[in-house]
Rosetta silent file (secondary structure, phi, psi, omega in degrees, C-alpha in Angstrom):
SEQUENCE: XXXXXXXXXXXXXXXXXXXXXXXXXXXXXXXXXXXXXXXXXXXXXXXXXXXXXXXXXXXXXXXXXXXXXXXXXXXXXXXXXXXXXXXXXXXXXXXXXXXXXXXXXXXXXXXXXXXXXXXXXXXXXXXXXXXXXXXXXXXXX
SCORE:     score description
SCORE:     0.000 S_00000001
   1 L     0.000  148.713 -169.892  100.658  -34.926   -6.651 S_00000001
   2 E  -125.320  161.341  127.364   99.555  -37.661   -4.257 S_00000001
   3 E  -121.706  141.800 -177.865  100.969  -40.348   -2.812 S_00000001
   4 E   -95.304  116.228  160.893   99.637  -43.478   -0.860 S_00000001
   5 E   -81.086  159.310  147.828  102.191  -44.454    2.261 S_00000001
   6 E  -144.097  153.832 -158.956  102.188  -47.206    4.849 S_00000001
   7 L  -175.845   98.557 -136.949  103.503  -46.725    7.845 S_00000001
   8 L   111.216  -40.573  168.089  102.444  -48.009   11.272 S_00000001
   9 L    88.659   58.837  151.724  100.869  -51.038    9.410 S_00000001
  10 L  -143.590  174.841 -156.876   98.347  -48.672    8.449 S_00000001
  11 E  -124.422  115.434 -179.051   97.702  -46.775    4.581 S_00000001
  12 E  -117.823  134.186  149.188   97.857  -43.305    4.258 S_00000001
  13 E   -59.681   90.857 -167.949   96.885  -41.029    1.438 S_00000001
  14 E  -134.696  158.484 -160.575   98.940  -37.686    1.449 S_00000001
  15 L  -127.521  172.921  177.476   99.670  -34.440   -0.898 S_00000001
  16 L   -59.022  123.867  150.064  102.574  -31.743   -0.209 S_00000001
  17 L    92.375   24.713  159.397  101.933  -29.715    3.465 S_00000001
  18 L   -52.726  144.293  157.486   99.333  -32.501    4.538 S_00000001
  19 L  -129.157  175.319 -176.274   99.887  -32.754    7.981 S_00000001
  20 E  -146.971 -174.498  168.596   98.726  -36.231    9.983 S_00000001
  21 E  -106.780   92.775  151.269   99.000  -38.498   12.938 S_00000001
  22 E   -75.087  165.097  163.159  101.306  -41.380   12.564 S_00000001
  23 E   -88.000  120.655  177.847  102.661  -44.035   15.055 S_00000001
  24 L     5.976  125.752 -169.563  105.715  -43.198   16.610 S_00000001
  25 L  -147.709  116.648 -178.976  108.746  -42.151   14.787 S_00000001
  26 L   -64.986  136.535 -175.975  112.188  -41.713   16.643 S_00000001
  27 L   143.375  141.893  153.244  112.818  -37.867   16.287 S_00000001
  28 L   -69.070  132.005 -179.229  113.038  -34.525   16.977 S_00000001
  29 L   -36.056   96.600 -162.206  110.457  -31.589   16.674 S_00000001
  30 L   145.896  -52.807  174.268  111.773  -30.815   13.345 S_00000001
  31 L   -64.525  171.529  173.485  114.066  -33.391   11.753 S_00000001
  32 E  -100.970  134.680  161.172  112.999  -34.564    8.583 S_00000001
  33 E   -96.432  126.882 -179.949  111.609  -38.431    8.264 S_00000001
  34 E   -90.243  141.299  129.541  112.226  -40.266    4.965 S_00000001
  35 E  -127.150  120.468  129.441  109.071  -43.125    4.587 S_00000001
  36 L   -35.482  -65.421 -158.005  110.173  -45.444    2.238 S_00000001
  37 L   -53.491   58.282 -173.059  107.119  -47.699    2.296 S_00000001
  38 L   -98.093  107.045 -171.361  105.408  -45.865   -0.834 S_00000001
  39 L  -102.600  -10.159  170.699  102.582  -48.214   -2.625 S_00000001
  40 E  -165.072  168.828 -171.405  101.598  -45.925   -5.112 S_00000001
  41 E  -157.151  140.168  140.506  102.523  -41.951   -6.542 S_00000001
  42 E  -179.109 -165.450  159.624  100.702  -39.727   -9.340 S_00000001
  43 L  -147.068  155.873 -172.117   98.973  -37.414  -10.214 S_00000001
  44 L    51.448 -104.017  151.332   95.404  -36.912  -12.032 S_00000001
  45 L  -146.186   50.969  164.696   95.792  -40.088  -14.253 S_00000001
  46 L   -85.965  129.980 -168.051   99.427  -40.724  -14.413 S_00000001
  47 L  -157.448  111.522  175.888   99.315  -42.954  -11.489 S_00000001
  48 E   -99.889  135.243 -176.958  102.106  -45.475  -10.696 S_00000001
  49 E  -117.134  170.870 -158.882  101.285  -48.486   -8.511 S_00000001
  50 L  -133.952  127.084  159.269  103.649  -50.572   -6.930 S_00000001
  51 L  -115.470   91.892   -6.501  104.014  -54.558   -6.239 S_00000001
  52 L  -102.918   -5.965 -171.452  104.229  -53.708   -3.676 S_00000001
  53 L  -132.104  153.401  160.335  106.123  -50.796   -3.337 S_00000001
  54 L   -72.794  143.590  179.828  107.585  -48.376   -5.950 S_00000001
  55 L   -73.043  109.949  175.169  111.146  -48.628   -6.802 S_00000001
  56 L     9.843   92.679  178.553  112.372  -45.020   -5.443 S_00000001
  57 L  -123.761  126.049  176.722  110.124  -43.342   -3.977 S_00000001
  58 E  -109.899  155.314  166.283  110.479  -41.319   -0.939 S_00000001
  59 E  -130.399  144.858 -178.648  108.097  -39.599    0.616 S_00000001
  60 E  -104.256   76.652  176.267  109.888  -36.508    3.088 S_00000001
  61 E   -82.664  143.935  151.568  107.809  -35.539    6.276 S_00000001
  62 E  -102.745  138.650 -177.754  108.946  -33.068    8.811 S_00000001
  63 E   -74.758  128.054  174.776  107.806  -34.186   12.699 S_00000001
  64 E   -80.796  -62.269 -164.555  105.779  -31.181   14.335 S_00000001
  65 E  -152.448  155.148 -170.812  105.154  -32.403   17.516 S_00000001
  66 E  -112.024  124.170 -173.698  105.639  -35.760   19.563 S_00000001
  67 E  -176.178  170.214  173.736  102.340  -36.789   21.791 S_00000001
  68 E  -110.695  124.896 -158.697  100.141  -39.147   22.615 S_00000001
  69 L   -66.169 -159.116  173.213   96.618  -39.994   21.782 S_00000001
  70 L   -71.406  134.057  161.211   93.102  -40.420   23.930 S_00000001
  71 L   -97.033  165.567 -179.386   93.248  -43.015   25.967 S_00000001
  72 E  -113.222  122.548 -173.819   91.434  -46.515   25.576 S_00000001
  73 E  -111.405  127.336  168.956   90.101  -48.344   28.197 S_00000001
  74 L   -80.529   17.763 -113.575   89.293  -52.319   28.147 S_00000001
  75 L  -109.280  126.588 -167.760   87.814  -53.191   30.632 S_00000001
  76 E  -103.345  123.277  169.561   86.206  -57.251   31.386 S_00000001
  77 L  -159.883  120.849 -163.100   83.946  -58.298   33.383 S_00000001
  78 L  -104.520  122.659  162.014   82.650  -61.643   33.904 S_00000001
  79 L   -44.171  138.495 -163.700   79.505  -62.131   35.661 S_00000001
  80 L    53.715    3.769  175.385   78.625  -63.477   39.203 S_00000001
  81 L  -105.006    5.728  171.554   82.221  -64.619   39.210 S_00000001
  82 L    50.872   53.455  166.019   83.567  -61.343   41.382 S_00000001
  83 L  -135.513  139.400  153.116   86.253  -60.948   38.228 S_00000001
  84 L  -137.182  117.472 -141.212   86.772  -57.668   36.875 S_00000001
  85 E  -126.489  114.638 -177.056   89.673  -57.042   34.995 S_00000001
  86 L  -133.945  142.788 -148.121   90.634  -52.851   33.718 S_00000001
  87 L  -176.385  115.669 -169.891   93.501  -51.972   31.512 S_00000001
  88 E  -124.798  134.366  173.094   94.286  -48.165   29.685 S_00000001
  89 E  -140.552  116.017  143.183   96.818  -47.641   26.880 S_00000001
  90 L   -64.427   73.195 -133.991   97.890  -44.823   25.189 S_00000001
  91 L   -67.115  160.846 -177.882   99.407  -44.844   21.898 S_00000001
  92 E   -99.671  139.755  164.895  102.430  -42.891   21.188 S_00000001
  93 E  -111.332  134.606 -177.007  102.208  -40.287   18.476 S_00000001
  94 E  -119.955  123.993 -152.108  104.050  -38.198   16.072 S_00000001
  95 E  -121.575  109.678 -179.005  101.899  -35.244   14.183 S_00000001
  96 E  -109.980  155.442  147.842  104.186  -35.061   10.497 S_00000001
  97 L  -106.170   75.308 -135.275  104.180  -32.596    7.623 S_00000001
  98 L   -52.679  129.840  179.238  104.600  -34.220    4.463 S_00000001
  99 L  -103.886  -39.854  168.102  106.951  -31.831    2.626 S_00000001
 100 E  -159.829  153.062 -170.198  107.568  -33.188   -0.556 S_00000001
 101 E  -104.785  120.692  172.547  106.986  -36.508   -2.382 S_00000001
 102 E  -123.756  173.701  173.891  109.994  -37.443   -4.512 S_00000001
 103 L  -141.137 -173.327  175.455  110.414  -40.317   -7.048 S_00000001
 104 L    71.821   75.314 -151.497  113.110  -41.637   -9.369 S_00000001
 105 L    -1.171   42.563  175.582  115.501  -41.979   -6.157 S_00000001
 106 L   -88.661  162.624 -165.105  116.055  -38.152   -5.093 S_00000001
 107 L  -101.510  143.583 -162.125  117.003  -37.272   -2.009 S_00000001
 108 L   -98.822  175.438  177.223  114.501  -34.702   -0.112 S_00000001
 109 L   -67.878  159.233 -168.315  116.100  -31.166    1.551 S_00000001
 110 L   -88.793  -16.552 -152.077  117.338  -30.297    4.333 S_00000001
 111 H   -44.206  -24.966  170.568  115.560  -26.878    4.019 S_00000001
 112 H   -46.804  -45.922 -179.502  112.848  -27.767    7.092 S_00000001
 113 H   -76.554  -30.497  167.316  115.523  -28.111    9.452 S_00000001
 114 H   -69.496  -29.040 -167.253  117.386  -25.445    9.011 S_00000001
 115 L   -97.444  -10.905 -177.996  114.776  -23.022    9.209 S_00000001
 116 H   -79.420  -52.259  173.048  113.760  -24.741   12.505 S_00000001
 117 H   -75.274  -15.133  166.907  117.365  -24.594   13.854 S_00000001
 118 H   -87.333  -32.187  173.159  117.558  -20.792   12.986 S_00000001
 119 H   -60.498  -35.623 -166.244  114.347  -19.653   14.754 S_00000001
 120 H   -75.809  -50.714 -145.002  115.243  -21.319   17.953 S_00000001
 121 H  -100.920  -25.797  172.462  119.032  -19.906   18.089 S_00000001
 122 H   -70.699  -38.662 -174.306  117.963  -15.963   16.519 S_00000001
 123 H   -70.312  -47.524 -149.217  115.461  -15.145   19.801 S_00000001
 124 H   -75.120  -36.305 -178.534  117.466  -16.314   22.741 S_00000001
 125 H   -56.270  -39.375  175.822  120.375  -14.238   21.303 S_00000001
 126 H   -73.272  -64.123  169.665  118.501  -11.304   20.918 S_00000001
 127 H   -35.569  -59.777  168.791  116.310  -11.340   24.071 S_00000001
 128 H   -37.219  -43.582 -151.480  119.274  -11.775   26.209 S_00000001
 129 H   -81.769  -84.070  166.977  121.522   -9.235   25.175 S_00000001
 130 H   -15.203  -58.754 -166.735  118.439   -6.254   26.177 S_00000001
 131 H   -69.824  -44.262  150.755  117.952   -7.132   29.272 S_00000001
 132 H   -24.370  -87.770 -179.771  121.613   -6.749   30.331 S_00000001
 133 H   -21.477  -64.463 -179.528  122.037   -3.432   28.849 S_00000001
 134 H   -62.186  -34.885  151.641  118.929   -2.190   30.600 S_00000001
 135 H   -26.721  -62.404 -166.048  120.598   -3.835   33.945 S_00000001
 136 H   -69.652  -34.404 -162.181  123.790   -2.010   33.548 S_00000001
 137 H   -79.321  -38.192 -179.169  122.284    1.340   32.890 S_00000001
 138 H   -49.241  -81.204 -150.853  119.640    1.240   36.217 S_00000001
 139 H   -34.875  -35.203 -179.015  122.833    0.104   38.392 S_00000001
 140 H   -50.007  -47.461 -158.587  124.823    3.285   36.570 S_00000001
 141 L   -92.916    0.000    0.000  122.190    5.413   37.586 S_00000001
């Protein structure tokens, strides 16, 4: 199943585990992002379009990573007039993982998040604990 997004004020085409580049999206490495803005969903050639957007349809991304692109430099320069003018911008980025495309108005899962928030809190717990132990027993000895 596909869907076509906008987002950004640009049009994206995306399937289940696609991952992209979008324009900035307040979040954490993790969270889930609902885009709404869904102009068409189907698949093969059930294919619903939207004027302009379909009536509820989510599309569910999780954010990977937060970053910024190459930068672009403008730079002016008008001749024999000693003007030069130079100016770099750097767009802000967010690298998503579409996880699942819903319609009729369901709500997507939490399951992304969870599994994010368990890796991170299962190492530190573990790592820690070892190194003590081996502490205490040199000083015993």
């Amino acid at each position: 199943m596909f869907a076509v997004i906008k987002t950004g004020g640009k049009q994206y085409r995306v399937a289940a585990n696609d991952v992209l580049k979008i324009e900035k999206v307040s979040g954490e490495v993790g969270d889930i992002v609902e885009i709404g803005q869904v102009l068409a969903h189907g698949e093969g050639e059930n294919v619903v379009i939207g004027a302009p957007l379909v009536e509820g349809a989510i599309v569910a991304a999780e954010i990977v990573a937060q970053g910024k692109s190459r930068t672009v430099i403008a730079f002016k320069k008008r001749r024999r007039q000693n003007s030069r003018r130079k100016i770099g911008h750097r767009q802000l980025l967010t690298t998503v993982r579409i996880s699942e495309i819903l319609t009729g108005g369901a709500k997507p899962s939490k399951k992304a998040a969870a599994k994010a928030e368990a890796k991170e809190d299962a190492p530190k717990k573990e790592k820690a604990a070892p190194k003590k132990a081996k502490a205490e027993d040199a000083a015993a000895e």
